[in-house]
Structure formats: structure tokens, C-alpha cells
PDB file of C-alpha atoms in Angstrom:
ATOM      1  CA  LEU A   1     -11.472 -11.181 -13.012  1.00 90.00           C
ATOM      2  CA  LYS A   2     -15.005 -10.091 -12.201  1.00 91.00           C
ATOM      3  CA  GLU A   3     -16.494 -12.532 -14.711  1.00 94.00           C
ATOM      4  CA  SER A   4     -14.370 -15.361 -13.335  1.00 94.00           C
ATOM      5  CA  ALA A   5     -15.292 -14.443  -9.755  1.00 91.00           C
ATOM      6  CA  ASP A   6     -19.006 -14.414 -10.633  1.00 91.00           C
ATOM      7  CA  ASN A   7     -18.728 -17.816 -12.316  1.00 94.00           C
ATOM      8  CA  LEU A   8     -17.049 -19.274  -9.239  1.00 92.00           C
ATOM      9  CA  GLY A   9     -19.414 -17.623  -6.775  1.00 88.00           C
ATOM     10  CA  LEU A  10     -16.680 -15.488  -5.234  1.00 88.00           C
ATOM     11  CA  LEU A  11     -16.959 -12.068  -3.705  1.00 84.00           C
ATOM     12  CA  TYR A  12     -15.493  -9.463  -6.053  1.00 89.00           C
ATOM     13  CA  SER A  13     -14.916  -5.902  -4.906  1.00 87.00           C
ATOM     14  CA  LYS A  14     -12.957  -3.219  -6.727  1.00 88.00           C
ATOM     15  CA  GLY A  15     -11.399  -0.553  -4.527  1.00 85.00           C
ATOM     16  CA  ARG A  16     -10.303   2.962  -5.397  1.00 86.00           C
ATOM     17  CA  GLU A  17      -8.543   3.558  -8.700  1.00 90.00           C
ATOM     18  CA  PHE A  18      -5.357   5.642  -8.895  1.00 92.00           C
ATOM     19  CA  GLU A  19      -3.800   7.335 -11.908  1.00 95.00           C
ATOM     20  CA  CYS A  20      -0.061   6.950 -12.501  1.00 96.00           C
ATOM     21  CA  PRO A  21       1.326   9.494 -15.003  1.00 97.00           C
ATOM     22  CA  HIS A  22       4.511   8.625 -16.857  1.00 97.00           C
ATOM     23  CA  VAL A  23       6.648   9.967 -19.725  1.00 96.00           C
ATOM     24  CA  GLU A  24       7.991   7.918 -22.603  1.00 97.00           C
ATOM     25  CA  LEU A  25      11.174   9.931 -23.027  1.00 97.00           C
ATOM     26  CA  PRO A  26      12.115  11.077 -26.551  1.00 97.00           C
ATOM     27  CA  ASP A  27      15.639  11.356 -27.914  1.00 96.00           C
ATOM     28  CA  THR A  28      16.105  15.037 -27.049  1.00 97.00           C
ATOM     29  CA  TYR A  29      15.032  17.408 -24.299  1.00 97.00           C
ATOM     30  CA  GLU A  30      13.619  19.866 -26.844  1.00 96.00           C
ATOM     31  CA  GLU A  31      11.329  17.122 -28.142  1.00 97.00           C
ATOM     32  CA  TYR A  32      10.116  16.549 -24.587  1.00 97.00           C
ATOM     33  CA  LEU A  33       9.383  20.258 -24.096  1.00 96.00           C
ATOM     34  CA  GLY A  34       7.439  20.212 -27.338  1.00 95.00           C
ATOM     35  CA  GLN A  35       5.138  17.529 -25.892  1.00 95.00           C
ATOM     36  CA  LEU A  36       4.093  19.738 -22.988  1.00 96.00           C
ATOM     37  CA  GLY A  37       1.238  22.204 -22.945  1.00 95.00           C
ATOM     38  CA  SER A  38       2.151  25.752 -23.911  1.00 96.00           C
ATOM     39  CA  SER A  39       1.530  27.145 -20.406  1.00 96.00           C
ATOM     40  CA  THR A  40       3.708  24.482 -18.742  1.00 96.00           C
ATOM     41  CA  ARG A  41       6.475  24.955 -21.302  1.00 96.00           C
ATOM     42  CA  ALA A  42       6.373  28.736 -20.796  1.00 97.00           C
ATOM     43  CA  LYS A  43       6.492  28.357 -17.000  1.00 96.00           C
ATOM     44  CA  ILE A  44       9.516  26.061 -17.117  1.00 97.00           C
ATOM     45  CA  ARG A  45      11.388  28.488 -19.362  1.00 96.00           C
ATOM     46  CA  ARG A  46      10.341  31.515 -17.325  1.00 96.00           C
ATOM     47  CA  ASP A  47      11.291  29.933 -13.994  1.00 96.00           C
ATOM     48  CA  SER A  48      14.596  28.704 -15.452  1.00 95.00           C
ATOM     49  CA  ARG A  49      15.490  32.298 -16.374  1.00 94.00           C
ATOM     50  CA  ARG A  50      14.466  33.526 -12.946  1.00 94.00           C
ATOM     51  CA  LEU A  51      16.496  30.774 -11.313  1.00 94.00           C
ATOM     52  CA  GLN A  52      19.666  31.905 -13.039  1.00 91.00           C
ATOM     53  CA  ALA A  53      19.070  35.425 -11.723  1.00 90.00           C
ATOM     54  CA  HIS A  54      19.646  34.106  -8.207  1.00 89.00           C
ATOM     55  CA  GLY A  55      23.291  33.570  -9.079  1.00 81.00           C
ATOM     56  CA  ASP A  56      24.147  30.857  -6.554  1.00 91.00           C
ATOM     57  CA  VAL A  57      22.276  27.843  -7.987  1.00 95.00           C
ATOM     58  CA  ARG A  58      23.260  24.197  -7.711  1.00 96.00           C
ATOM     59  CA  PHE A  59      21.651  20.958  -8.871  1.00 97.00           C
ATOM     60  CA  ARG A  60      23.328  17.987  -7.246  1.00 97.00           C
ATOM     61  CA  ARG A  61      23.010  14.226  -6.665  1.00 97.00           C
ATOM     62  CA  THR A  62      24.056  12.241  -3.605  1.00 98.00           C
ATOM     63  CA  GLU A  63      27.151  10.319  -4.677  1.00 97.00           C
ATOM     64  CA  ASN A  64      28.377   8.291  -1.687  1.00 97.00           C
ATOM     65  CA  ARG A  65      27.481   6.905   1.737  1.00 97.00           C
ATOM     66  CA  GLU A  66      29.061   9.819   3.595  1.00 97.00           C
ATOM     67  CA  GLU A  67      26.907  12.317   1.699  1.00 97.00           C
ATOM     68  CA  LEU A  68      23.845  10.123   2.153  1.00 98.00           C
ATOM     69  CA  GLU A  69      24.073  10.322   5.941  1.00 96.00           C
ATOM     70  CA  VAL A  70      23.601  14.094   5.747  1.00 97.00           C
ATOM     71  CA  ASP A  71      21.474  14.325   2.618  1.00 97.00           C
ATOM     72  CA  PHE A  72      18.814  11.861   3.699  1.00 97.00           C
ATOM     73  CA  ASP A  73      18.033  13.838   6.848  1.00 95.00           C
ATOM     74  CA  GLU A  74      17.824  17.005   4.755  1.00 96.00           C
ATOM     75  CA  PHE A  75      15.496  15.293   2.300  1.00 96.00           C
ATOM     76  CA  ALA A  76      13.272  14.118   5.182  1.00 94.00           C
ATOM     77  CA  ARG A  77      13.237  17.642   6.616  1.00 94.00           C
ATOM     78  CA  LEU A  78      12.170  19.147   3.291  1.00 95.00           C
ATOM     79  CA  HIS A  79       9.456  16.514   2.908  1.00 94.00           C
ATOM     80  CA  THR A  80       8.077  17.344   6.363  1.00 92.00           C
ATOM     81  CA  VAL A  81       8.256  21.085   5.675  1.00 91.00           C
ATOM     82  CA  ARG A  82       6.208  20.652   2.529  1.00 88.00           C
ATOM     83  CA  TRP A  83       3.440  18.657   4.168  1.00 86.00           C
ATOM     84  CA  ASN A  84       3.382  20.717   7.349  1.00 86.00           C
ATOM     85  CA  SER A  85       2.723  23.781   5.187  1.00 81.00           C
ATOM     86  CA  ARG A  86      -0.497  21.968   4.160  1.00 79.00           C
ATOM     87  CA  ASN A  87      -1.352  21.077   7.749  1.00 81.00           C
ATOM     88  CA  CYS A  88      -0.494  17.418   7.132  1.00 81.00           C
ATOM     89  CA  PRO A  89       2.138  15.356   8.997  1.00 81.00           C
ATOM     90  CA  GLY A  90       3.812  13.824   5.944  1.00 81.00           C
ATOM     91  CA  SER A  91       5.096  10.281   5.536  1.00 84.00           C
ATOM     92  CA  PHE A  92       7.786  10.416   8.213  1.00 83.00           C
ATOM     93  CA  GLU A  93       5.590  11.124  11.225  1.00 79.00           C
ATOM     94  CA  THR A  94       6.244   7.781  12.952  1.00 77.00           C
ATOM     95  CA  GLY A  95       9.855   7.351  11.862  1.00 81.00           C
ATOM     96  CA  LEU A  96       9.302   3.777  10.631  1.00 89.00           C
ATOM     97  CA  PHE A  97       8.834   4.767   7.006  1.00 90.00           C
ATOM     98  CA  LYS A  98      11.872   7.037   7.225  1.00 91.00           C
ATOM     99  CA  GLU A  99      13.983   4.116   8.450  1.00 94.00           C
ATOM    100  CA  PHE A 100      12.695   1.938   5.622  1.00 94.00           C
ATOM    101  CA  LEU A 101      13.438   4.542   2.932  1.00 95.00           C
ATOM    102  CA  LYS A 102      16.921   5.169   4.305  1.00 96.00           C
ATOM    103  CA  SER A 103      17.706   1.449   4.389  1.00 96.00           C
ATOM    104  CA  MET A 104      16.512   1.160   0.810  1.00 97.00           C
ATOM    105  CA  ALA A 105      18.554   4.229  -0.184  1.00 97.00           C
ATOM    106  CA  ILE A 106      21.727   2.590   1.146  1.00 97.00           C
ATOM    107  CA  ASP A 107      21.126  -0.514  -0.974  1.00 97.00           C
ATOM    108  CA  LEU A 108      20.197   1.517  -4.062  1.00 97.00           C
ATOM    109  CA  LEU A 109      23.303   3.681  -3.687  1.00 97.00           C
ATOM    110  CA  GLU A 110      25.559   0.607  -3.807  1.00 96.00           C
ATOM    111  CA  THR A 111      24.228  -0.295  -7.273  1.00 96.00           C
ATOM    112  CA  ASP A 112      24.110   3.304  -8.545  1.00 95.00           C
ATOM    113  CA  SER A 113      20.306   3.059  -8.640  1.00 97.00           C
ATOM    114  CA  LEU A 114      19.575   5.949  -6.273  1.00 98.00           C
ATOM    115  CA  ASP A 115      18.844   9.451  -7.524  1.00 98.00           C
ATOM    116  CA  LEU A 116      18.618  11.527  -4.359  1.00 98.00           C
ATOM    117  CA  LEU A 117      18.549  14.962  -5.956  1.00 98.00           C
ATOM    118  CA  PHE A 118      18.642  18.492  -4.596  1.00 98.00           C
ATOM    119  CA  LEU A 119      18.156  22.004  -5.889  1.00 97.00           C
ATOM    120  CA  GLU A 120      20.027  24.547  -3.767  1.00 97.00           C
ATOM    121  CA  ILE A 121      19.375  28.264  -4.204  1.00 95.00           C
ATOM    122  CA  ASP A 122      21.539  30.911  -2.572  1.00 90.00           C
ATOM    123  CA  GLY A 123      23.154  28.207  -0.456  1.00 91.00           C
ATOM    124  CA  ARG A 124      19.858  26.808   0.879  1.00 94.00           C
ATOM    125  CA  PRO A 125      18.142  23.526  -0.081  1.00 96.00           C
ATOM    126  CA  ALA A 126      14.890  24.410  -1.843  1.00 96.00           C
ATOM    127  CA  ALA A 127      13.710  21.045  -3.197  1.00 97.00           C
ATOM    128  CA  ALA A 128      14.625  17.358  -3.093  1.00 97.00           C
ATOM    129  CA  LEU A 129      13.634  14.223  -5.030  1.00 98.00           C
ATOM    130  CA  TYR A 130      14.001  10.578  -4.074  1.00 98.00           C
ATOM    131  CA  ASN A 131      14.078   8.722  -7.411  1.00 98.00           C
ATOM    132  CA  MET A 132      15.035   5.159  -8.312  1.00 97.00           C
ATOM    133  CA  ARG A 133      16.795   3.991 -11.500  1.00 96.00           C
ATOM    134  CA  TYR A 134      15.953   0.487 -12.640  1.00 95.00           C
ATOM    135  CA  ASN A 135      15.490  -1.299 -15.954  1.00 93.00           C
ATOM    136  CA  ASN A 136      16.042   1.845 -18.051  1.00 95.00           C
ATOM    137  CA  ARG A 137      13.372   3.689 -16.075  1.00 97.00           C
ATOM    138  CA  ILE A 138      13.384   6.386 -13.407  1.00 98.00           C
ATOM    139  CA  SER A 139      10.626   6.108 -10.807  1.00 97.00           C
ATOM    140  CA  PHE A 140       9.752   9.068  -8.606  1.00 97.00           C
ATOM    141  CA  LEU A 141       9.005   7.991  -5.044  1.00 95.00           C
ATOM    142  CA  GLN A 142       9.103  10.984  -2.677  1.00 94.00           C
ATOM    143  CA  SER A 143       9.917  14.679  -2.652  1.00 94.00           C
ATOM    144  CA  GLY A 144      10.506  17.604  -0.345  1.00 94.00           C
ATOM    145  CA  LEU A 145      10.098  21.337  -0.800  1.00 94.00           C
ATOM    146  CA  ASP A 146      10.714  24.577   1.050  1.00 94.00           C
ATOM    147  CA  SER A 147       8.805  27.164  -0.964  1.00 86.00           C
ATOM    148  CA  GLU A 148      10.083  30.023   1.208  1.00 90.00           C
ATOM    149  CA  VAL A 149      13.634  29.648  -0.141  1.00 91.00           C
ATOM    150  CA  ALA A 150      12.611  31.134  -3.505  1.00 86.00           C
ATOM    151  CA  SER A 151       9.004  32.287  -3.448  1.00 87.00           C
ATOM    152  CA  ASP A 152       9.245  33.585  -7.038  1.00 90.00           C
ATOM    153  CA  LEU A 153       9.922  30.061  -8.370  1.00 92.00           C
ATOM    154  CA  SER A 154       8.544  26.523  -8.397  1.00 94.00           C
ATOM    155  CA  PRO A 155      11.669  24.649  -7.196  1.00 95.00           C
ATOM    156  CA  GLY A 156       9.998  21.244  -7.255  1.00 94.00           C
ATOM    157  CA  LEU A 157       8.946  21.686 -10.867  1.00 95.00           C
ATOM    158  CA  LEU A 158      12.433  22.844 -11.833  1.00 97.00           C
ATOM    159  CA  LEU A 159      14.065  19.881 -10.098  1.00 97.00           C
ATOM    160  CA  HIS A 160      11.792  17.414 -11.899  1.00 97.00           C
ATOM    161  CA  ASP A 161      12.560  19.193 -15.165  1.00 97.00           C
ATOM    162  CA  ASN A 162      16.296  18.942 -14.508  1.00 97.00           C
ATOM    163  CA  SER A 163      15.954  15.261 -13.609  1.00 98.00           C
ATOM    164  CA  ILE A 164      14.020  14.550 -16.814  1.00 98.00           C
ATOM    165  CA  HIS A 165      16.605  16.480 -18.853  1.00 97.00           C
ATOM    166  CA  ASP A 166      19.399  14.409 -17.301  1.00 97.00           C
ATOM    167  CA  ALA A 167      17.450  11.181 -17.874  1.00 97.00           C
ATOM    168  CA  ILE A 168      17.093  11.956 -21.580  1.00 97.00           C
ATOM    169  CA  ASP A 169      20.791  12.783 -21.863  1.00 96.00           C
ATOM    170  CA  SER A 170      21.578   9.469 -20.123  1.00 95.00           C
ATOM    171  CA  GLY A 171      19.475   7.464 -22.569  1.00 95.00           C
ATOM    172  CA  VAL A 172      16.777   6.524 -20.038  1.00 96.00           C
ATOM    173  CA  ARG A 173      13.519   5.626 -21.799  1.00 96.00           C
ATOM    174  CA  GLU A 174      10.870   6.364 -19.177  1.00 98.00           C
ATOM    175  CA  TYR A 175      10.211   8.754 -16.295  1.00 98.00           C
ATOM    176  CA  ASP A 176       7.477   7.320 -14.073  1.00 98.00           C
ATOM    177  CA  PHE A 177       5.684   9.566 -11.554  1.00 97.00           C
ATOM    178  CA  LEU A 178       3.976   6.553  -9.945  1.00 95.00           C
ATOM    179  CA  MET A 179       0.692   7.060  -8.107  1.00 93.00           C
ATOM    180  CA  MET A 180      -0.894  10.497  -8.263  1.00 91.00           C
ATOM    181  CA  GLY A 181      -2.453  11.910  -5.084  1.00 85.00           C
ATOM    182  CA  ALA A 182      -5.136  14.570  -4.896  1.00 82.00           C
ATOM    183  CA  THR A 183      -2.529  17.343  -4.648  1.00 83.00           C
ATOM    184  CA  ASP A 184      -0.233  15.958  -7.370  1.00 89.00           C
ATOM    185  CA  THR A 185      -1.932  17.518 -10.389  1.00 90.00           C
ATOM    186  CA  TYR A 186       1.429  18.946 -11.522  1.00 93.00           C
ATOM    187  CA  LYS A 187       2.334  15.399 -12.638  1.00 95.00           C
ATOM    188  CA  LYS A 188      -0.290  15.600 -15.372  1.00 94.00           C
ATOM    189  CA  ARG A 189       1.367  18.774 -16.625  1.00 94.00           C
ATOM    190  CA  LEU A 190       4.724  17.031 -16.995  1.00 96.00           C
ATOM    191  CA  ALA A 191       3.441  13.675 -18.259  1.00 96.00           C
ATOM    192  CA  LYS A 192       0.783  13.136 -20.925  1.00 90.00           C
ATOM    193  CA  GLU A 193       0.402   9.356 -20.543  1.00 95.00           C
ATOM    194  CA  SER A 194      -0.977   7.394 -17.595  1.00 96.00           C
ATOM    195  CA  ARG A 195      -1.396   3.904 -16.220  1.00 95.00           C
ATOM    196  CA  PHE A 196      -3.983   3.024 -13.596  1.00 94.00           C
ATOM    197  CA  LEU A 197      -3.847   1.014 -10.385  1.00 93.00           C
ATOM    198  CA  CYS A 198      -6.665  -0.302  -8.235  1.00 91.00           C
ATOM    199  CA  ASP A 199      -7.268  -2.716  -5.373  1.00 90.00           C
ATOM    200  CA  ILE A 200      -9.317  -5.821  -6.138  1.00 91.00           C
ATOM    201  CA  TYR A 201     -10.626  -8.067  -3.366  1.00 86.00           C
ATOM    202  CA  LEU A 202     -11.614 -11.705  -4.017  1.00 85.00           C
ATOM    203  CA  ALA A 203     -13.003 -14.002  -1.308  1.00 82.00           C
ATOM    204  CA  ARG A 204     -15.003 -17.203  -0.886  1.00 80.00           C
ATOM    205  CA  PRO A 205     -18.541 -17.005   0.528  1.00 76.00           C
ATOM    206  CA  GLY A 206     -19.116 -17.403   4.227  1.00 72.00           C
ATOM    207  CA  LEU A 207     -17.366 -15.779   7.190  1.00 58.00           C
ATOM    208  CA  LEU A 208     -14.406 -14.591   5.115  1.00 62.00           C
ATOM    209  CA  ASN A 209     -16.886 -13.042   2.694  1.00 59.00           C
ATOM    210  CA  SER A 210     -18.486 -11.039   5.493  1.00 69.00           C
ATOM    211  CA  LEU A 211     -15.142  -9.985   6.917  1.00 70.00           C
ATOM    212  CA  LYS A 212     -13.909  -8.815   3.542  1.00 67.00           C
ATOM    213  CA  ARG A 213     -17.065  -6.821   2.940  1.00 70.00           C
ATOM    214  CA  PHE A 214     -16.633  -5.133   6.298  1.00 74.00           C
ATOM    215  CA  GLU A 215     -12.937  -4.422   5.609  1.00 76.00           C
ATOM    216  CA  VAL A 216     -13.664  -2.893   2.211  1.00 75.00           C
ATOM    217  CA  LYS A 217     -16.439  -0.687   3.572  1.00 76.00           C
ATOM    218  CA  ALA A 218     -14.275   0.372   6.514  1.00 78.00           C
ATOM    219  CA  LYS A 219     -11.378   1.348   4.259  1.00 77.00           C
ATOM    220  CA  GLN A 220     -13.676   3.331   1.989  1.00 75.00           C
ATOM    221  CA  PHE A 221     -15.181   5.128   4.986  1.00 73.00           C
ATOM    222  CA  ILE A 222     -11.761   5.983   6.464  1.00 74.00           C
ATOM    223  CA  ASN A 223     -10.488   7.289   3.118  1.00 71.00           C
ATOM    224  CA  SER A 224     -13.576   9.464   2.706  1.00 69.00           C
ATOM    225  CA  LEU A 225     -13.027  10.952   6.179  1.00 66.00           C
ATOM    226  CA  ARG A 226      -9.375  11.706   5.409  1.00 64.00           C
ATOM    227  CA  GLU A 227     -10.239  13.495   2.185  1.00 60.00           C
ATOM    228  CA  ARG A 228     -13.105  15.400   3.791  1.00 59.00           C
ATOM    229  CA  ASN A 229     -10.954  16.609   6.692  1.00 56.00           C
ATOM    230  CA  SER A 230      -7.753  17.453   4.850  1.00 49.00           C
ATOM    231  CA  GLY A 231      -8.817  18.040   1.275  1.00 46.00           C
ATOM    232  CA  THR A 232      -5.893  15.847   0.197  1.00 42.00           C
ATOM    233  CA  ALA A 233      -5.055  12.228  -0.302  1.00 44.00           C
ATOM    234  CA  THR A 234      -2.790  10.503   2.159  1.00 43.00           C
ATOM    235  CA  PRO A 235       0.705  12.032   1.529  1.00 43.00           C
ATOM    236  CA  ASP A 236       2.015   8.992  -0.285  1.00 45.00           C
ATOM    237  CA  LYS A 237       4.766  10.733  -2.130  1.00 44.00           C
ATOM    238  CA  GLY A 238       5.162  14.245  -2.743  1.00 42.00           C
TER     239      GLY A 238
END
């Protein structure tokens, strides 16, 4: 694209690049565990043993519209709790994104493409995942976490592990973590392969050229301020 843009005299500007970890799922869960680093594999096994010690443990999936009405609000609450613990507002601050995700969840539920998953410990929701099933792939979109429910565990990690285990048993071929933010390094522990996304701007010379240059520089400046002030990327999903 850059070579073509140069030949045509167009403005070419490449924005920030984002890593997107994903897992090509093997035939068995034990094969998947064998692909992980030794420390991650040991943590999953150790936390799984500790989880069972709590006694009242439940992994569950939202199955119908009636459950969704309650579960979606609980998922949104857990998402906000997680980001508030990092002094960030989370994705649902304005309410517009929450409305969009809920509307999408209703449509996905009708085609059995929604995996709204929860881990409950001692009767309390500890973690939630909003995943989508499509074309033999599970895509992870958003999550929520209340680390105070079980401070001796990593509930979010365990819920992802359970979801991956179920995906393998269901014959799904890929588990896609989508875009990785600055605080999402755990995704690299669970997935050894990655794709990459970036923004590319193309424009003709002249006024549009100048406007695009200003827009690109402004976006880069705003992103640098966000990272400097919060130490995190915009809470896109997690």
C-alpha cells in the first residue's frame, strides 16, 4: 500500500499497531496445556485445585432471554468493578456501548452464537466473559472481574481456561483473544500465536491531505496522553 500510495502521490500514514493473540485449538485439552509455558500450566493446575477447595463452584452460560436480562447487567457490573479497581471508568461509562453490546447479545443468543459465561464462587459472581461463536471460532470481546470474591485465585484466567476446554470439546478450531491492550499481557500466556492490526490513512494532496495529517497527529497525541496518565490502553475489552 505504501509503494502504491507513493507512486500515486498520495499521503500514506500508518497508525498504531496492535497485537491480537489467538489459539489454534488442538484435538484435546491436554495437548493445549502442553503448548503453554510451564509457569502458566502450573498456575492453571494450582488455581484449579484451590478452586475446588471452595466447595460451591459453578461455571455457567446464559441460555435464554430471561437469563440474559439479569446476566447482562451482572456482566456489566463486573466489567465496571474491574476497571474501577484500576482507576479507569471502563467501557460502559456513557451507557451507549452497553446498549449496543446488549442489543448484539440478544441477536447472538437467538442463533446460539453468544457465550456469556460466568464463574461463581461461594454463590458470588467472580468473573464473566462475553464471547462470540462464529465460523468455528470463538472471539473474546469483553470481560468482568471481582478479584475480592476469591483473592487466592485468578478467576478470569480460570474462566478463560474453562471456555477453551469447552471449545476444544465442542470441536471449535480457534480461540481468538482479539486486540491486546497494555494490561492484557495474560493473553500472551494463553495464546502463542498472534495477528496484527493497524490503522492506515490514505489521502489525496491538498486540503484533505492537511486535514488528515492533523487528524493523525491529534490521535497520536491523545493516545500518548491517555497512556501517560493511566498507564493503560483504553479499556477496549477486558
